[in-house]
Coordinates of C-alpha atoms in Angstrom, one line a residue:
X1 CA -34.5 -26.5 -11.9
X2 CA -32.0 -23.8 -11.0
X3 CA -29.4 -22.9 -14.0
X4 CA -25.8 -23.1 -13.5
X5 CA -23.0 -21.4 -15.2
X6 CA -19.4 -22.9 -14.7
X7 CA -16.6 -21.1 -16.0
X8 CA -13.3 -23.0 -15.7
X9 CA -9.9 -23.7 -17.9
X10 CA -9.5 -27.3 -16.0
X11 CA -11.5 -29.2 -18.6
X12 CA -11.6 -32.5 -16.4
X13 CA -12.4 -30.6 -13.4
X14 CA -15.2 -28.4 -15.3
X15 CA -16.7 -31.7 -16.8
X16 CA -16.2 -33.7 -13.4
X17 CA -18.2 -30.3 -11.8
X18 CA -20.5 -30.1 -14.1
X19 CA -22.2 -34.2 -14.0
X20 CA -21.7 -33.3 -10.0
X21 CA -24.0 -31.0 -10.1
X22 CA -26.2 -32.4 -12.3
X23 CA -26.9 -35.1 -10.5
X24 CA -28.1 -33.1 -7.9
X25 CA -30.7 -31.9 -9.7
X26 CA -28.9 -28.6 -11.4
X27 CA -29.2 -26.8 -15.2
X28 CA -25.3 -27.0 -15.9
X29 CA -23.6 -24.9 -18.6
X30 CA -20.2 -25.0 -19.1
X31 CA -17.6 -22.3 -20.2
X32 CA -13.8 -22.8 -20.8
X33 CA -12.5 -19.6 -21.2
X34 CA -13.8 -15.9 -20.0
X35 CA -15.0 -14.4 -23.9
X36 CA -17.2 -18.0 -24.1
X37 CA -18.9 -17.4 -20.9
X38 CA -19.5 -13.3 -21.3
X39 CA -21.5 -15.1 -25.0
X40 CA -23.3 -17.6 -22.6
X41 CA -24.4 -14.6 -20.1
X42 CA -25.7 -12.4 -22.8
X43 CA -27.7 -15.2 -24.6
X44 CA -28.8 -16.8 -21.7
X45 CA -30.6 -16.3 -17.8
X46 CA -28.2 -18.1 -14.8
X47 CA -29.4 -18.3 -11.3
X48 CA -25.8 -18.7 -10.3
X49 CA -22.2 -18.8 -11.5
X50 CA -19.4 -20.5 -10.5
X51 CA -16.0 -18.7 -11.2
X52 CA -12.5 -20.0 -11.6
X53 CA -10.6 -17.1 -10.1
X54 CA -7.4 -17.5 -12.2
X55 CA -8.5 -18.1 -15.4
X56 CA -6.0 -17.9 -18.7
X57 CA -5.5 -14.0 -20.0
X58 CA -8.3 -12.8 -17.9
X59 CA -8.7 -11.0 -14.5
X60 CA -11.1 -12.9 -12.6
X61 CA -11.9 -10.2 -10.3
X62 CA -12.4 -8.3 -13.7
X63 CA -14.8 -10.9 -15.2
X64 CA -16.5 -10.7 -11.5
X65 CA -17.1 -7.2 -12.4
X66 CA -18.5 -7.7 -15.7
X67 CA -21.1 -10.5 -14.7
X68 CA -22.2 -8.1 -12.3
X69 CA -22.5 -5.6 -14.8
X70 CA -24.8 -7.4 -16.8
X71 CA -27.1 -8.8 -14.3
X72 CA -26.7 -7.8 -10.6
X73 CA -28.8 -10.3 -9.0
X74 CA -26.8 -12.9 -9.7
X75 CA -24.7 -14.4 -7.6
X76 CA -21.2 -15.3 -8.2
X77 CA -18.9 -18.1 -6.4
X78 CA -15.4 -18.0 -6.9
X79 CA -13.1 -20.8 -6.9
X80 CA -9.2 -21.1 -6.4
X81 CA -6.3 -23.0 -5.6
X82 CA -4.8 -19.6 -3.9
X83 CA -6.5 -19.2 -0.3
X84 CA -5.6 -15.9 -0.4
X85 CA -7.6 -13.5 2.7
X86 CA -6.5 -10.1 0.3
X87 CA -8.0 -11.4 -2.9
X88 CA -11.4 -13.0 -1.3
X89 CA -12.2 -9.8 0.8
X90 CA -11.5 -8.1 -2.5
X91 CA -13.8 -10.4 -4.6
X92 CA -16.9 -10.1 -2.2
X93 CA -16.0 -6.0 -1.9
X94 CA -16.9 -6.7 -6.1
X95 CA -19.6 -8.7 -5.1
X96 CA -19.0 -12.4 -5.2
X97 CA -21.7 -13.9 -2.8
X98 CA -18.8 -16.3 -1.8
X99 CA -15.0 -17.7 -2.2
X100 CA -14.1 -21.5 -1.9
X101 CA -10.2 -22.9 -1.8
X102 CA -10.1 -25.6 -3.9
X103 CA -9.4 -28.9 -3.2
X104 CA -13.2 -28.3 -1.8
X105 CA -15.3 -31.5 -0.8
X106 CA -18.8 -31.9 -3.0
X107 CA -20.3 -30.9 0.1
X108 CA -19.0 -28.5 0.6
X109 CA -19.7 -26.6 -3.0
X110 CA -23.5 -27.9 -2.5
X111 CA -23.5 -25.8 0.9
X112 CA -22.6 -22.9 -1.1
X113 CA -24.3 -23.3 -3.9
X114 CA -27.7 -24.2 -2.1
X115 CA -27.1 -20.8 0.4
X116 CA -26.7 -18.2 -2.9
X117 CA -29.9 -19.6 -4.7
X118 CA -31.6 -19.4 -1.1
X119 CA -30.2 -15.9 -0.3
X120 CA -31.2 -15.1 -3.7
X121 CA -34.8 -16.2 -3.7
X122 CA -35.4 -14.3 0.1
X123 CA -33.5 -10.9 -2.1
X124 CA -36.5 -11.6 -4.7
X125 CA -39.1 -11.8 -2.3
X126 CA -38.0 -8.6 -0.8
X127 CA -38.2 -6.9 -4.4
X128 CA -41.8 -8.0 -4.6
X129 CA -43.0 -6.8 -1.6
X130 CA -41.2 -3.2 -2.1
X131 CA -44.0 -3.2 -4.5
X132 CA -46.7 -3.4 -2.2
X133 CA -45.4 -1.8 1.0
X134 CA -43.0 1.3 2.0
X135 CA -40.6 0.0 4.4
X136 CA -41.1 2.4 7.4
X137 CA -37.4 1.9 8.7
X138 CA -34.6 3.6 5.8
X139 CA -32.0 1.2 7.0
X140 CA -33.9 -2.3 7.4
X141 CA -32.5 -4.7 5.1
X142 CA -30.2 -1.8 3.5
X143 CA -26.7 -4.0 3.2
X144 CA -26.4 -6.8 0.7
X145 CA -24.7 -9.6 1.6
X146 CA -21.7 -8.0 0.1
X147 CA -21.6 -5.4 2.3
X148 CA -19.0 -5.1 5.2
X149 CA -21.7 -4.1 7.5
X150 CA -25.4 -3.2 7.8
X151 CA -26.7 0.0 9.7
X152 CA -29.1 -0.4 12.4
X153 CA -31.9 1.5 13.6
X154 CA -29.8 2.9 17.2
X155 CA -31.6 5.2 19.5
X156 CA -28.9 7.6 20.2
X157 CA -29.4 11.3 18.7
X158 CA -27.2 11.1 16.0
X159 CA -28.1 8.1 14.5
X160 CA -32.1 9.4 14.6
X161 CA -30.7 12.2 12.7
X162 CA -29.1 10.3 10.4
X163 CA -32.1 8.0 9.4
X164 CA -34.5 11.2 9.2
X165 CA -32.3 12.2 6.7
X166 CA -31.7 9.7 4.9
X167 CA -35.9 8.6 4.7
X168 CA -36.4 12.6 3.6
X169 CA -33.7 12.5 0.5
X170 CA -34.2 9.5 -0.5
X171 CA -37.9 9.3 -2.4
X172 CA -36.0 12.2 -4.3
X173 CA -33.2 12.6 -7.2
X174 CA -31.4 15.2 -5.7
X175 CA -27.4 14.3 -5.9
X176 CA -26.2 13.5 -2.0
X177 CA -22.3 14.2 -0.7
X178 CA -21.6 11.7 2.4
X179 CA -19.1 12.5 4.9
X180 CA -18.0 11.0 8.2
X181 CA -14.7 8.9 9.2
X182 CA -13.1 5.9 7.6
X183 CA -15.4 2.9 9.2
X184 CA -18.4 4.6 9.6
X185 CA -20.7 2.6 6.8
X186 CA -20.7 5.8 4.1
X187 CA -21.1 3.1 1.5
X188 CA -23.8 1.2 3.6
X189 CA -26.0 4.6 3.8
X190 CA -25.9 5.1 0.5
X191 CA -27.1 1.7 0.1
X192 CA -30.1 2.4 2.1
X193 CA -31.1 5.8 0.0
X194 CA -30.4 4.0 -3.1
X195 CA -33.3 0.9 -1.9
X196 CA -35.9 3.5 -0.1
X197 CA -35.6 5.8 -4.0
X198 CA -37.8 4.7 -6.7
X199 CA -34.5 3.3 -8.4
X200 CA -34.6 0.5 -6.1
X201 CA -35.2 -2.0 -9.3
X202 CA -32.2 -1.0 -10.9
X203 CA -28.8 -1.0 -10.0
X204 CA -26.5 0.3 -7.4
X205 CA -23.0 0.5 -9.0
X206 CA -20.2 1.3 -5.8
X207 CA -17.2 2.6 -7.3
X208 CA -14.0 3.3 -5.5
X209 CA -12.1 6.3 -6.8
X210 CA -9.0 5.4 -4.9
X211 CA -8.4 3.0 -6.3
X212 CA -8.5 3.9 -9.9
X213 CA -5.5 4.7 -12.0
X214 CA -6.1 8.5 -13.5
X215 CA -5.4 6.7 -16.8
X216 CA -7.9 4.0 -16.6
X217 CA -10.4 5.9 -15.3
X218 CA -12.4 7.8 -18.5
X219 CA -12.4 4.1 -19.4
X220 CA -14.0 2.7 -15.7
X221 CA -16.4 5.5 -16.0
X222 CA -17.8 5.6 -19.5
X223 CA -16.0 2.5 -21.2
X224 CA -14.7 1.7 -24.5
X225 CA -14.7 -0.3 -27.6
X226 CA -11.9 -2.8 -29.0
X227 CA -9.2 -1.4 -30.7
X228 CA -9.5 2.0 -28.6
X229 CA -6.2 2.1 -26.7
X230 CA -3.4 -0.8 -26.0
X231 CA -5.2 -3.8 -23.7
X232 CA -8.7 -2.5 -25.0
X233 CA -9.3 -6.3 -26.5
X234 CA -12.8 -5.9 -26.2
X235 CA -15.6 -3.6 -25.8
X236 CA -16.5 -2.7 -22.0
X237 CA -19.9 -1.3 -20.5
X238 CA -18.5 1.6 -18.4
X239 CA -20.2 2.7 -14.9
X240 CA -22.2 4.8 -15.9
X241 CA -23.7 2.4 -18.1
X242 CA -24.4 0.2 -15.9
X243 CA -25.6 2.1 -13.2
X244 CA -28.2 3.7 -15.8
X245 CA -31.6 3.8 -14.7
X246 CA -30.6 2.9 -10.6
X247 CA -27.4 4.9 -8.2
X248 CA -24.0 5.0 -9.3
X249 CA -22.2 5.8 -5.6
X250 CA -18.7 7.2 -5.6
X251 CA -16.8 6.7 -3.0
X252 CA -13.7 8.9 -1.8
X253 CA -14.8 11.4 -5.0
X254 CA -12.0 13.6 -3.4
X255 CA -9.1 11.6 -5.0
X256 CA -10.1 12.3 -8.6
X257 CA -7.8 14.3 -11.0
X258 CA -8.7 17.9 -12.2
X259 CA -8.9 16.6 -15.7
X260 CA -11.6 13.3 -14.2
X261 CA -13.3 16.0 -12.3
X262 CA -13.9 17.6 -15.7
X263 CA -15.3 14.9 -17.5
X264 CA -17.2 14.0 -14.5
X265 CA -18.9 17.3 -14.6
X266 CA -19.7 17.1 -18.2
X267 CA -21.3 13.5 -17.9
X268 CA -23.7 15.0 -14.9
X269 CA -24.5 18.3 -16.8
X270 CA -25.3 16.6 -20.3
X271 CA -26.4 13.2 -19.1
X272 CA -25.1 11.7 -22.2
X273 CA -21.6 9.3 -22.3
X274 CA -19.2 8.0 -25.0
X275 CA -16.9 5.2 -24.6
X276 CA -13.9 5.6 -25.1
X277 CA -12.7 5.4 -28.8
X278 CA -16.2 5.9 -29.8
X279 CA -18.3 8.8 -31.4
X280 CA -22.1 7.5 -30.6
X281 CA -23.4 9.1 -27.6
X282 CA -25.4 7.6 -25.3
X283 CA -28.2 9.0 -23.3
X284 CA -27.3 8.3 -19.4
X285 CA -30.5 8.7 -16.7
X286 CA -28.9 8.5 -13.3
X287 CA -29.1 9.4 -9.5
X288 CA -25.7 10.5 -8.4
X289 CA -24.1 9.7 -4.3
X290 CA -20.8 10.8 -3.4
X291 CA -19.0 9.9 -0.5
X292 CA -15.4 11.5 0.9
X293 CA -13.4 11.1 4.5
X294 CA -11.6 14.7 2.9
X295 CA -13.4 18.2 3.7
X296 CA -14.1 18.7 -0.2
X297 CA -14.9 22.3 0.8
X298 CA -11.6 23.2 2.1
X299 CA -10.1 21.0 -1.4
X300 CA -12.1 23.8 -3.2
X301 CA -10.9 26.8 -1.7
X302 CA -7.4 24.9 -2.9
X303 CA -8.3 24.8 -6.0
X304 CA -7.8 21.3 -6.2
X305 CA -11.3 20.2 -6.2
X306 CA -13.6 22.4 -9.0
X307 CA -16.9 24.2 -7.2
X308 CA -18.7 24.2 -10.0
X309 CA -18.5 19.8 -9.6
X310 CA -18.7 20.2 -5.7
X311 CA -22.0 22.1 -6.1
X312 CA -23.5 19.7 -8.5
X313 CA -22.4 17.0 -6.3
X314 CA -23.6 18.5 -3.1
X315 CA -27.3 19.0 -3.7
X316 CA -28.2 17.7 -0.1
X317 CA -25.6 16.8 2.1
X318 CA -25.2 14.2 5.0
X319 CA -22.7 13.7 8.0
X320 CA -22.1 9.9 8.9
X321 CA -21.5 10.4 13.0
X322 CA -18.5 8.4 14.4
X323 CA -18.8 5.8 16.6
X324 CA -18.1 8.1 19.0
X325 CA -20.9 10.1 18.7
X326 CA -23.5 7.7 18.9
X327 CA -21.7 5.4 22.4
X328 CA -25.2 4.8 23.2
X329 CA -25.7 2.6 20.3
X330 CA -22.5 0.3 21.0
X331 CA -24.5 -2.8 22.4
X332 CA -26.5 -2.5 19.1
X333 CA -24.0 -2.6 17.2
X334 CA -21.9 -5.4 19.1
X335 CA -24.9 -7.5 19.7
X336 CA -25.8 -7.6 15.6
X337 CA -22.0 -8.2 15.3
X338 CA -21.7 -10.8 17.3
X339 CA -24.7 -12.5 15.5
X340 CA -23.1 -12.5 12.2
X341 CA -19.5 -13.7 13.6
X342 CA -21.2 -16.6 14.9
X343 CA -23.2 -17.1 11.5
X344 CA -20.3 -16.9 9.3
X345 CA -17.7 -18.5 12.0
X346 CA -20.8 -21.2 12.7
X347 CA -19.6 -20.3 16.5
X348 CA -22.6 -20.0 19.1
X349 CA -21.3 -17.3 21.6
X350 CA -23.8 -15.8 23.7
X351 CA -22.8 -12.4 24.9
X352 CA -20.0 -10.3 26.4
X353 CA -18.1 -10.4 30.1
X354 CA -18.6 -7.2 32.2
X355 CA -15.2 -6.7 31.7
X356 CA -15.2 -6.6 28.0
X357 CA -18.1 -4.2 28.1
X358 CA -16.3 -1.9 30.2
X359 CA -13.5 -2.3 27.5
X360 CA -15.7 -0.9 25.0
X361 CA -17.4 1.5 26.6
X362 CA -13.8 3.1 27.5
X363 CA -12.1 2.5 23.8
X364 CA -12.1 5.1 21.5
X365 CA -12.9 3.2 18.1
X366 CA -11.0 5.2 15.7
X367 CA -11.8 2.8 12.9
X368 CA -15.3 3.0 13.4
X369 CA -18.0 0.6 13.4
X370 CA -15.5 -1.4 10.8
X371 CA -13.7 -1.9 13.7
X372 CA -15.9 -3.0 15.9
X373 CA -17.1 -5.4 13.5
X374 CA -13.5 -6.7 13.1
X375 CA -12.7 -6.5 16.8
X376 CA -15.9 -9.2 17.3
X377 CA -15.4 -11.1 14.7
X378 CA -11.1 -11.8 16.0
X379 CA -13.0 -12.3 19.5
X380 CA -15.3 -14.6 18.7
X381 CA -13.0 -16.9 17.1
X382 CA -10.7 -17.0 19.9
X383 CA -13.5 -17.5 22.5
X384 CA -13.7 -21.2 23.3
X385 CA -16.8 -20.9 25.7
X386 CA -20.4 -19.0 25.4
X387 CA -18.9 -15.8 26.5
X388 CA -16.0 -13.3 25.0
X389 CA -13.7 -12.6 27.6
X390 CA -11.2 -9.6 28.0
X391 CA -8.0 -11.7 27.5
X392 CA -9.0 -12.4 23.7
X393 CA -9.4 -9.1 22.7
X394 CA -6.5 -6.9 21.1
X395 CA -3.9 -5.3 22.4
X396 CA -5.0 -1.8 21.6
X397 CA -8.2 -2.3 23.9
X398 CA -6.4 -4.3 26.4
X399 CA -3.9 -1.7 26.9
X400 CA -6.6 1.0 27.1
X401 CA -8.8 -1.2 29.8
X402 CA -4.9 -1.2 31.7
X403 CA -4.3 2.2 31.5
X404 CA -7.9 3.5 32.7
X405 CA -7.8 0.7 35.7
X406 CA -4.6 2.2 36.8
X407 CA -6.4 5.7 37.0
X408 CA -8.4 4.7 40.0
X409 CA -8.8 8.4 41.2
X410 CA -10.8 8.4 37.8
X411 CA -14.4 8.8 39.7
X412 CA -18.0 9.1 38.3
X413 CA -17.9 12.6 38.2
X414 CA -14.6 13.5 36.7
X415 CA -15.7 11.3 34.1
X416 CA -18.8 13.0 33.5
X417 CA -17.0 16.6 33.9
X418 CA -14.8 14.8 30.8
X419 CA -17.8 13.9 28.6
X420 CA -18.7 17.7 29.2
X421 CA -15.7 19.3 28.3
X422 CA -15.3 17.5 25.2
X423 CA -19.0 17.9 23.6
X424 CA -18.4 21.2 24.2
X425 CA -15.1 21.7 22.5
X426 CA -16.8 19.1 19.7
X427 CA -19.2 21.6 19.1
X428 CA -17.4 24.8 19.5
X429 CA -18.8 25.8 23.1
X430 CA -21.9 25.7 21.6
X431 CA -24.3 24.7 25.2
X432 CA -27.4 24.3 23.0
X433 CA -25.7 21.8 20.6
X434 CA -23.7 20.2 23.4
X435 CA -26.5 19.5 25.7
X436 CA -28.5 17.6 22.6
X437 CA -25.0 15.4 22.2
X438 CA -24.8 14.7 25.9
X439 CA -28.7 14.4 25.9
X440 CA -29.5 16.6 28.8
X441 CA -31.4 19.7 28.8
X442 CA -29.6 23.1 28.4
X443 CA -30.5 24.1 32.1
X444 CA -29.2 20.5 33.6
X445 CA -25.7 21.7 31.1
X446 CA -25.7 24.7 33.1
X447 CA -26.0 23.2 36.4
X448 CA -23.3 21.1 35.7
X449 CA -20.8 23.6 34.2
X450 CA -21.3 25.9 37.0
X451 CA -20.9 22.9 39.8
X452 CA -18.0 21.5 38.7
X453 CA -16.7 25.3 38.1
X454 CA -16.2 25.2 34.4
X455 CA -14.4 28.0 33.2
X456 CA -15.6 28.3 29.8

């Protein structure tokens, strides 16, 4: 009989909840404020909790956090009376498996409920069975349900690359530095070394460095004890803490301070932690991923980013290609994104029109693979029959698929003399390098240079 945790200041509602659920069969513990339940989750197993979002004196994204902390497989529902789009795609960023807008319908929290506990069963299965087997593709299964998107094996050259090296680094516990674009699933790779390394059982703490306050951050990292500074009201298990044993990934390392960088580098070098407020050390064992959009090399030659930490950090390092560079892996990618917009939108849309296809194809995608996701998900909602057609996409692809009809002196081969000219300048007029982008051999490169008189 699965266990339930409910955490809710409405005591009606919490006891109303609570013989609900019940009655269907469900454990049910009840919690009225945030310091009652943390007691609950530390004396206690849950095979689910459901969250009031706004809960007296406590952060509920915060508490979010915490229960995470403590047990990672457990999934989290959040409820609220504010349907608000920033807050929930913040809360399952943290996490949360899910977010319901209350008034919900006992249905409707049965649906949910019944889909964690199922989602979390098939996430135990897959544990077992890391056990027995090695999983022979380094991004199968890789993104969480949390996760804004999940890689796919794609058969252009850059994404081959990209899963050979992830499969070679990740059996080892060498510290990795990702790079590539905004959008392009930094995160999601790290993922996927994290659950092909032998620290697959433990956890995989993602921590955004942008977003951190330089005050707060000694505090996110290592954590502290009561009484240690002003709104310290009780002791908190810092990142490092909680990532100990599995991968503690940090993204957009880059914006850290000089004086974070230092302690940073002290924490790697030592492998030992104090909270803050505290003088008991504690003995930290680790794996390390990085992750930046910023050319931390050129931040070094600054001086704003410390070499000594870019070193350490930088033990193997791997390039996340752009959406761009791997075009031959769009109708991957669209076709898995179209089958999770009609999952979550419960939508059955079968494909795409010709003309849309030729809208991607022709689109730049500076967001990435983010917004390719997004731009599918938008169409899909708008598309009333099977297929999305070009009239429900954005503007910024309409108005590209405009402009290039316009262009109708735009033939075959100037667009293939285009393609040329930029791998080359992509990879500083480098034909060997270019060729493998445009996937041609270096004589066919040739050929082509000198026959549409290249001057170059």
């Amino acid at each position: 009989m699965p266990n339930i945790l409910i955490i809710e200041d409405d005591a009606a509602f919490c006891k109303m909840l609570q013989k609900f659920l019940t009655k269907h069969e469900y454990t049910v513990a009840i919690s009225f404020t945030a310091p009652e339940a943390k007691t609950k989750l530390k004396e206690n197993s849950f095979d689910l909790v459901l969250s009031d979002l706004r809960l007296p004196d406590y952060d509920g994204i915060q508490l979010l956090q915490e229960i995470k902390m403590l047990n990672t497989a457990t999934p989290v529902i959040l409820m609220t009376g504010y349907a608000e789009v920033g807050t929930a795609v913040k809360a399952m960023k943290e996490g949360a498996f899910d977010y319901i807008a209350k008034p919900f319908t006992p249905d409707d929290i049965l649906e949910v409920i019944q889909k964690a506990l199922k989602n979390k069963a098939s996430a135990n299965v897959n544990v077992v069975n890391k056990k027995d087997s090695v999983k022979t593709n380094a991004f199968e299964e890789a993104a969480s349900e949390s996760s804004a998107f999940k890689i796919i094996t794609g058969i252009s050259e850059a994404s081959k690359k990209l899963e050979e090296h992830v499969k070679l680094v990740a059996p080892t516990n060498m510290s990795v530095l990702i790079t590539g674009e905004s959008g392009t699933g930094k995160e999601i790779t790290a993922k996927a070394i994290h659950d092909n390394s032998k620290r697959n059982g433990h956890n995989f703490i993602a921590v955004d460095c942008g977003a951190i306050p330089k005050e707060l951050a000694t505090s996110e990292f290592f954590g502290h004890i009561k009484g240690s500074f002003t709104g310290a009201v009780e002791d908190k298990i810092g990142n490092f803490e909680a990532a100990n044993g599995g991968t503690l990934f940090l993204d957009e390392v880059g914006n850290l301070s000089y004086e974070n960088q230092i302690q940073l580098l002290r924490a790697l070098q030592e492998r030992r932690i104090k909270r803050v407020g505290s003088t008991k050390e504690i003995n930290v064992d680790l794996r390390i991923i990085t992750a930046t959009n910023e050319d931390l090399h050129n931040a070094v030659e600054k001086g704003t980013f410390r070499e000594d930490l870019y070193h350490r950090l930088n033990e193997f390092s791997i390039q996340i290609p752009s959406l761009e560079d791997r075009s031959d892996d769009l109708v991957l990618f669209a076709q898995h994104f179209l089958e999770k917009a009609n999952q979550n939108l419960g939508k059955n849309v079968h494909g795409f029109s010709d003309e849309v296809w030729s809208a991607f194809r022709q689109y730049h995608w500076p967001g990435n693979l983010r917004e390719l996701q997004n731009v599918i998900k938008r169409s899909v909602l708008l598309t009333a029959g099977d297929e999305v057609q070009l009239q429900v996409l954005p503007q910024e692809l309409l108005l590209q698929q405009t402009q290039s009809t316009s262009s109708s002196s735009f033939s075959k081969s100037e667009f293939e003399k285009d393609r040329i000219i930029k791998a080359l300048k992509k990879t500083n007029f480098n034909k060997s390098k270019a060729a493998k982008l445009l996937q041609v051999t270096r004589k066919t490169l040739y050929n082509k240079i000198n026959h549409y008189n290249l001057d170059l």
